[in-house]
Amino acid sequence: MTDTDFTIRELRQRFGDKSLSPLEYWLALEDHIAVWEPSISALYLYDPEAARAQAQASTERWAKGQTLGVLDGIPVTLKELIATKGQPVPLGTKAVELTLADADAPAAARLREDGAVIFAKTTCPDYGMLSSGLSSFHPLSRNPWNTTQNPGGSSAGASAAAAAGYGPLHIGTDIGGSVRLPAGWTGIFGFKPSHGRIPADPYYVGRCIGPMARRVEDAAISMATLSRPDWRDGTSLPPNDLNWMDLDHDVSGMRIGLMLDAGCGLAVDDEIKAAVEAAARHFEKAGATIIAAQPVLTRAMLDGLDNFWRSRLWGDIAEFDEERRNGILPYIRDWAAGGADISGVDAVRGFNQTIEMRKSCGRLFAKIDALLSPTNPIISYPAEWPSPTNDPALPFEHIGFTVPWNMSEQPAASINCGFSRSGMPIGLQIVGPRFDDMLVLKLSKAFEDWTGGVKYWPRPVTAPRVFPEAQRAL
């Protein structure tokens, strides 16, 4: 553990007994970020001075015993797609005309209400439509485990910041895997709750907000704050009385599916398959029955979604003049241009495939209580690539394990389950029934407890480097 690597629980204890103040912690973290940020470029609108003022205010509240909430004094980042009042939301692209947001989005508002120290936004690719740290607007974000490699996306900066230890909590967004995919590639915990559990503005089919952290408990603690309803999200779930800290786990008697084939897309690397199978044996040893699960996704479903998303983005950019459209990352621009030839009927047919995904997921969960699968089908890919295929004609071949659960509105998480021979993290996805967010957190905490979590976090680098000491058997 470094001198800044504390959990939220540890920070609250130290703030409470006055062995560490929020300001003292922030100043140490500021130095830590200064060492890392030149190598990984995770942050946007980083404002240390504003963070110091927030941390000082929190320090005074702790001294008076008048804290605002469970996250008072805890440093947090927000993905730049999540609006913060008075700051622009570039959507990761040069094509957006920068205007200042007139209000905090729900997640930002809840964090401020509880006294969190929001010190930066985090990077994302153009329109959040890539699993990559590549953007036409932001500097290239890199994977802290090996800076020649991609952190994934679209919550690219959030995953890199979490892996590099920029504090215990980072908030991302996920419409097809954008919290879980980068979490898998950077070895952190990423949680996509049930649709509407954390209000989003703007909300959309499949779009979720989710915490990203090094440890399950830190993500769980944040849920009490983030899950408070907000009228701006028409899909926001009613107020909950969930005890987010009730993470005790007993898997005995559970029927847990094991899915090793996504049904279409990239084939699963042998190292990933072996790590996920080893993870399943932990659940089996604890008393669960492991059941082979067939894919829920088909090629028709994935291609239909591709058509729908292309049409949607083309509709947003069709009226741009040539100069503005050329500001979009070429990979995304060329992909979206394919939407110009998709008829309205075919776009609707594409949308209908999201319903087919929901039905397919429902059939599977009529037979099982939870599901295990790989998060990502491949180990890693170069930082400069816009996607794992590097081919705009094949943009979504890597989301086969993650995207169905967005459309079925089910909670899903990614947790580290090992490392490749090259020293890169491997992610295990854990999926639960719709609305049973606690089950996913409990199963994730069980796995973390059984394996001890990630034993070696990446160290600061000034040049690309692999960390083979991270390899371990779970």
XYZ file of C-alpha atoms in Angstrom:
474
model
C 0.000 0.000 0.000
C 1.288 3.421 -0.937
C 0.833 6.414 1.346
C -2.224 7.457 -0.703
C -3.808 4.037 -1.272
C -6.626 4.086 1.268
C -10.130 2.705 1.043
C -13.105 4.960 1.717
C -13.670 3.164 5.008
C -10.034 3.778 6.045
C -10.197 7.429 5.041
C -13.395 7.999 7.002
C -11.848 6.371 10.061
C -8.753 8.533 9.825
C -10.738 11.695 9.150
C -12.835 10.851 12.200
C -9.940 10.192 14.591
C -8.055 13.206 13.168
C -4.961 11.182 12.255
C -5.434 12.487 8.704
C -7.502 15.363 7.374
C -9.217 15.563 3.970
C -6.847 18.384 3.025
C -3.739 16.434 4.060
C -4.927 13.435 2.081
C -5.714 15.530 -0.964
C -2.279 17.203 -0.942
C -0.576 13.788 -0.835
C -2.818 12.547 -3.630
C -2.046 15.656 -5.649
C 1.651 14.743 -5.542
C 0.829 11.158 -6.541
C -1.215 12.330 -9.537
C 1.611 14.644 -10.626
C 3.913 11.617 -10.944
C 1.429 9.511 -12.937
C -0.507 11.907 -15.141
C 2.234 12.656 -17.690
C 2.355 8.932 -18.508
C -1.351 8.081 -18.731
C -3.298 11.324 -19.460
C -6.436 10.261 -17.591
C -7.797 13.683 -16.604
C -9.719 16.572 -18.126
C -10.361 19.893 -16.352
C -8.069 18.857 -13.518
C -8.248 21.660 -10.922
C -5.983 21.106 -7.888
C -6.726 24.570 -6.517
C -10.479 23.959 -6.453
C -9.837 20.533 -4.930
C -7.790 22.098 -2.141
C -10.666 24.467 -1.340
C -13.168 21.583 -1.280
C -10.844 19.497 0.898
C -10.321 22.400 3.298
C -14.086 22.874 3.627
C -14.461 19.161 4.325
C -11.670 19.304 6.906
C -13.578 22.023 8.742
C -16.802 19.998 8.641
C -15.048 16.920 10.047
C -13.520 19.049 12.828
C -17.000 20.268 13.805
C -18.657 16.868 13.437
C -20.937 18.277 10.737
C -20.173 16.145 7.707
C -22.590 16.154 4.795
C -22.568 12.485 3.856
C -20.623 9.250 3.647
C -18.366 10.614 0.898
C -17.468 13.883 2.627
C -13.808 14.618 1.867
C -13.383 11.654 -0.513
C -11.666 12.619 -3.805
C -13.750 11.604 -6.837
C -13.590 12.003 -10.607
C -16.466 12.031 -13.089
C -16.346 10.951 -16.715
C -16.528 14.075 -18.857
C -19.869 12.958 -20.371
C -21.404 13.592 -16.919
C -22.156 17.323 -16.795
C -20.763 19.543 -14.063
C -22.174 23.033 -13.683
C -20.133 25.803 -15.310
C -17.898 23.430 -17.265
C -18.077 22.262 -20.899
C -19.043 18.741 -21.946
C -17.010 18.093 -25.114
C -18.200 14.476 -25.510
C -14.625 13.540 -26.334
C -14.700 15.204 -29.758
C -13.412 18.360 -31.424
C -16.713 18.580 -33.325
C -18.706 19.722 -30.300
C -19.145 23.453 -29.750
C -18.058 24.013 -26.162
C -20.758 25.535 -23.977
C -20.869 25.599 -20.198
C -23.295 23.205 -18.508
C -26.014 25.081 -16.622
C -26.442 22.383 -13.978
C -24.794 19.335 -12.464
C -25.985 16.019 -13.873
C -27.576 13.770 -11.219
C -24.381 11.893 -10.285
C -22.423 15.126 -9.888
C -25.226 16.692 -7.850
C -25.419 13.724 -5.463
C -21.654 13.727 -4.912
C -21.626 17.447 -4.106
C -24.546 17.023 -1.712
C -22.478 14.501 0.228
C -19.322 16.625 0.293
C -17.153 14.635 -2.112
C -14.067 16.405 -3.489
C -14.624 16.470 -7.262
C -11.154 17.254 -8.548
C -11.365 16.419 -12.275
C -13.321 14.943 -15.127
C -11.899 11.896 -16.929
C -11.288 11.380 -20.624
C -13.399 9.474 -23.127
C -13.361 8.911 -26.912
C -15.577 10.731 -29.404
C -19.233 10.524 -28.351
C -18.298 7.716 -25.978
C -18.499 5.332 -28.931
C -15.150 3.532 -28.612
C -13.592 1.013 -26.255
C -10.420 3.059 -26.328
C -8.488 5.927 -24.804
C -8.224 7.563 -28.251
C -10.056 10.863 -28.801
C -9.990 13.753 -31.236
C -10.300 16.147 -28.279
C -8.403 14.631 -25.348
C -4.775 13.490 -25.195
C -4.305 9.761 -25.676
C -5.088 7.944 -22.414
C -2.949 4.908 -21.628
C -3.093 1.775 -19.498
C -1.088 2.127 -16.251
C -0.090 -1.566 -16.303
C 1.746 -0.992 -19.582
C 1.576 2.420 -21.181
C 1.993 1.008 -24.685
C -1.431 -0.569 -24.187
C -5.020 0.697 -24.252
C -7.039 1.260 -21.061
C -10.228 0.432 -22.953
C -13.275 2.651 -22.957
C -15.301 4.537 -23.261
C -14.636 5.235 -19.557
C -10.962 5.299 -20.472
C -9.666 7.999 -18.164
C -11.719 6.712 -15.241
C -10.238 3.226 -15.514
C -6.699 4.551 -15.914
C -7.147 6.914 -12.943
C -8.495 4.120 -10.744
C -5.714 1.693 -11.683
C -3.069 4.365 -11.063
C -4.497 5.144 -7.626
C -5.989 8.608 -8.151
C -8.115 8.147 -5.044
C -10.643 5.425 -4.225
C -13.609 6.344 -6.478
C -14.250 7.211 -10.110
C -17.595 7.438 -11.908
C -18.052 6.189 -15.481
C -20.879 5.521 -17.924
C -21.817 2.289 -19.689
C -24.115 1.697 -22.682
C -22.496 -1.466 -24.050
C -19.718 -2.217 -21.594
C -17.998 1.141 -21.130
C -17.522 0.682 -17.366
C -16.822 -3.063 -17.406
C -14.593 -3.341 -20.493
C -11.965 -0.819 -19.309
C -12.243 -2.211 -15.778
C -11.297 -5.612 -17.157
C -8.357 -4.269 -19.114
C -6.989 -2.220 -16.185
C -7.569 -4.730 -13.369
C -10.062 -2.679 -11.353
C -13.657 -3.244 -10.203
C -16.334 -1.717 -12.416
C -20.038 -1.920 -11.583
C -22.920 -1.325 -14.002
C -26.044 -1.353 -11.834
C -29.585 -2.098 -12.968
C -30.833 0.442 -15.474
C -32.144 3.499 -13.631
C -30.545 2.605 -10.293
C -28.202 5.583 -10.690
C -30.102 8.375 -12.475
C -28.591 9.594 -15.745
C -29.175 12.827 -17.639
C -29.467 12.503 -20.551
C -30.849 9.007 -20.189
C -31.071 6.557 -23.064
C -31.724 2.919 -23.885
C -29.089 0.876 -22.077
C -27.184 3.865 -20.676
C -26.058 3.466 -17.065
C -23.816 5.319 -14.628
C -21.452 3.176 -12.578
C -18.659 3.392 -9.973
C -15.124 2.261 -10.793
C -12.689 1.489 -7.981
C -9.843 -0.741 -6.896
C -12.037 -2.520 -4.369
C -15.619 -3.757 -4.296
C -16.475 -2.057 -0.998
C -15.522 1.389 -2.293
C -17.936 1.010 -5.207
C -20.635 -0.309 -2.864
C -20.258 2.613 -0.448
C -20.800 5.077 -3.289
C -24.120 3.513 -4.276
C -26.024 4.979 -1.316
C -25.127 8.432 -2.629
C -25.364 7.842 -6.361
C -28.629 5.871 -6.336
C -30.813 8.630 -4.906
C -33.559 9.288 -7.501
C -33.636 12.326 -9.759
C -36.671 13.554 -11.708
C -34.517 14.282 -14.774
C -34.167 10.563 -15.480
C -37.517 9.189 -16.619
C -36.180 5.660 -16.036
C -34.919 6.413 -12.516
C -35.872 3.681 -10.053
C -37.857 4.514 -6.892
C -36.023 5.312 -3.645
C -34.389 2.195 -2.240
C -33.765 1.021 1.287
C -30.917 -1.267 0.263
C -28.121 -1.686 2.766
C -25.255 -1.234 0.345
C -22.754 -2.322 2.983
C -24.409 -5.700 3.556
C -21.805 -7.589 1.540
C -21.858 -10.864 3.465
C -21.962 -13.728 1.028
C -23.070 -17.361 0.962
C -23.152 -18.904 -2.496
C -24.044 -22.419 -1.374
C -26.971 -23.785 -3.331
C -26.801 -21.125 -6.039
C -27.066 -22.054 -9.709
C -24.384 -20.024 -11.449
C -24.007 -20.070 -15.221
C -20.600 -20.096 -16.893
C -20.582 -18.567 -20.378
C -17.341 -18.904 -22.327
C -18.721 -18.157 -25.808
C -20.377 -14.806 -26.533
C -22.139 -16.184 -29.607
C -20.439 -13.818 -32.050
C -17.525 -11.432 -32.224
C -13.913 -11.975 -31.272
C -12.888 -15.410 -30.036
C -11.880 -15.652 -26.386
C -8.127 -15.849 -25.756
C -7.033 -19.105 -24.156
C -5.487 -17.272 -21.185
C -8.779 -15.499 -20.491
C -10.785 -18.701 -20.759
C -8.460 -20.441 -18.300
C -8.636 -17.550 -15.805
C -12.452 -17.430 -15.921
C -12.723 -21.193 -15.512
C -10.409 -20.962 -12.498
C -12.619 -18.197 -11.087
C -15.702 -20.403 -11.496
C -14.029 -23.123 -9.463
C -13.895 -20.745 -6.481
C -17.684 -20.437 -6.597
C -18.059 -24.183 -7.019
C -15.767 -24.836 -4.063
C -17.946 -22.512 -1.963
C -21.042 -24.592 -2.710
C -22.500 -23.218 -5.924
C -23.481 -25.403 -8.858
C -21.783 -24.259 -12.053
C -23.937 -24.676 -15.156
C -22.647 -24.330 -18.719
C -24.492 -21.384 -20.279
C -25.105 -20.941 -23.972
C -24.682 -17.520 -25.607
C -27.487 -14.981 -25.387
C -26.220 -12.875 -28.314
C -26.548 -13.596 -32.044
C -24.970 -11.992 -35.077
C -28.365 -10.556 -36.055
C -28.650 -8.884 -32.651
C -25.173 -7.347 -32.766
C -25.503 -6.184 -36.384
C -28.947 -4.744 -35.662
C -27.564 -2.772 -32.748
C -24.709 -1.574 -34.967
C -27.234 -0.264 -37.512
C -29.302 1.434 -34.822
C -26.326 3.150 -33.213
C -24.884 4.240 -36.587
C -28.235 5.739 -37.554
C -28.560 7.519 -34.241
C -25.120 9.146 -34.418
C -25.485 10.004 -38.109
C -28.740 11.751 -37.226
C -26.799 13.856 -34.708
C -24.015 14.873 -37.111
C -25.683 14.842 -40.560
C -26.239 18.603 -40.531
C -22.657 19.433 -39.522
C -20.673 21.310 -42.146
C -17.667 19.517 -43.598
C -15.132 21.285 -41.373
C -17.011 20.421 -38.202
C -17.631 16.822 -39.229
C -13.933 16.437 -40.034
C -13.220 17.273 -36.406
C -14.599 13.876 -35.421
C -12.117 11.039 -35.018
C -11.950 9.472 -38.528
C -12.745 5.990 -37.217
C -15.987 7.246 -35.646
C -16.828 9.576 -38.541
C -16.431 6.785 -41.092
C -18.424 4.363 -38.951
C -21.266 6.848 -38.438
C -21.344 7.723 -42.142
C -22.598 4.204 -42.766
C -25.806 5.314 -41.086
C -26.600 7.599 -44.021
C -27.594 4.572 -46.104
C -29.675 2.862 -43.408
C -33.396 3.325 -43.957
C -35.741 4.303 -41.181
C -37.292 0.842 -41.344
C -33.897 -0.840 -40.973
C -32.961 1.458 -38.090
C -36.150 0.427 -36.287
C -35.404 -3.197 -37.043
C -32.003 -2.637 -35.507
C -33.569 -1.162 -32.389
C -35.894 -4.154 -32.180
C -32.839 -6.355 -31.733
C -32.348 -4.761 -28.309
C -35.697 -6.325 -27.364
C -34.515 -9.665 -28.697
C -31.437 -9.363 -26.454
C -33.682 -8.708 -23.457
C -35.788 -11.789 -24.253
C -32.704 -13.962 -24.711
C -31.261 -12.824 -21.381
C -34.581 -13.499 -19.679
C -34.679 -17.063 -20.988
C -31.228 -17.739 -19.582
C -31.989 -16.266 -16.174
C -35.083 -18.444 -15.864
C -32.572 -21.279 -15.350
C -29.797 -19.644 -13.314
C -29.342 -17.276 -10.364
C -26.233 -15.485 -11.645
C -23.746 -15.669 -14.507
C -19.964 -15.674 -14.875
C -18.179 -14.863 -18.136
C -15.110 -13.117 -19.463
C -15.450 -9.351 -19.499
C -13.202 -8.936 -22.534
C -12.440 -11.548 -25.191
C -8.821 -10.436 -25.694
C -5.926 -9.582 -23.376
C -4.916 -6.173 -24.634
C -4.301 -4.001 -27.698
C -2.148 -0.970 -28.610
C -2.899 2.366 -26.992
C -3.125 4.080 -30.374
C -5.877 1.800 -31.704
C -9.464 3.115 -31.649
C -10.825 -0.367 -30.960
C -9.619 -3.939 -30.432
C -10.196 -4.720 -34.136
C -8.816 -1.396 -35.425
C -11.485 -1.699 -38.150
C -14.521 0.655 -38.367
C -16.362 -2.028 -40.338
C -16.113 -4.288 -37.266
C -16.630 -1.873 -34.384
C -18.375 -4.042 -31.790
C -16.754 -7.461 -32.047
C -15.455 -7.116 -28.482
C -18.714 -6.278 -26.636
C -20.473 -9.623 -27.012
C -20.195 -10.508 -23.326
C -21.171 -7.067 -22.009
C -23.797 -5.388 -24.193
C -26.702 -7.833 -23.656
C -26.966 -6.856 -19.992
C -27.369 -3.174 -20.857
C -30.355 -3.997 -23.018
C -31.828 -6.422 -20.459
C -31.259 -3.772 -17.748
C -29.494 -6.279 -15.472
C -26.672 -5.452 -13.034
C -23.203 -6.601 -14.054
C -19.663 -6.059 -12.811
C -16.093 -6.729 -13.870
C -13.490 -7.809 -11.331
C -9.876 -8.818 -11.828
C -9.409 -12.585 -11.968
C -5.770 -12.890 -12.942
C -3.040 -11.742 -15.294
C -1.752 -12.827 -18.675
C 1.776 -14.034 -19.282
C 2.510 -10.499 -20.501
C 1.430 -9.086 -17.120
C -1.873 -7.573 -18.279
C -5.069 -7.871 -16.209
C -7.906 -10.267 -17.028
C -11.508 -9.405 -16.100
C -14.266 -11.690 -14.817
C -17.824 -10.487 -15.465
C -20.502 -11.257 -12.849
C -24.144 -10.726 -13.872
C -27.247 -10.805 -11.669
C -31.027 -10.690 -12.159
C -32.679 -7.374 -12.961
C -32.833 -5.097 -9.897
C -30.735 -7.471 -7.738
C -27.735 -5.144 -7.598
C -26.814 -6.396 -4.150
C -26.313 -9.950 -5.419
C -23.695 -8.799 -7.917
C -21.877 -6.808 -5.243
C -22.016 -9.724 -2.791
C -20.666 -12.210 -5.355
C -17.940 -9.760 -6.340
C -16.942 -9.226 -2.704
C -16.905 -13.001 -2.167
C -14.539 -13.457 -5.077
C -12.351 -10.591 -3.892
C -12.165 -12.136 -0.418
C -11.345 -15.603 -1.743
C -8.534 -14.343 -3.951
C -7.189 -11.475 -1.862
C -7.789 -8.908 -4.595
C -5.032 -7.455 -6.759
C -1.776 -7.845 -4.883
C 0.386 -5.582 -7.026
C -0.799 -2.291 -8.430
C 1.215 -0.658 -11.240
C 4.034 1.667 -10.265
C 4.622 5.090 -11.832
C 6.505 5.000 -15.097
C 8.251 7.535 -17.269
C 8.512 5.144 -20.200
C 6.451 2.162 -21.393
C 6.936 -0.765 -19.091
C 5.350 -4.127 -18.301
C 4.907 -5.310 -14.712
C 5.466 -9.083 -14.718
C 5.446 -9.206 -10.928
C 1.669 -8.759 -11.142
C 1.241 -12.293 -12.433
C -0.309 -14.587 -9.903
C -2.431 -17.708 -9.643
C -5.869 -17.305 -8.119
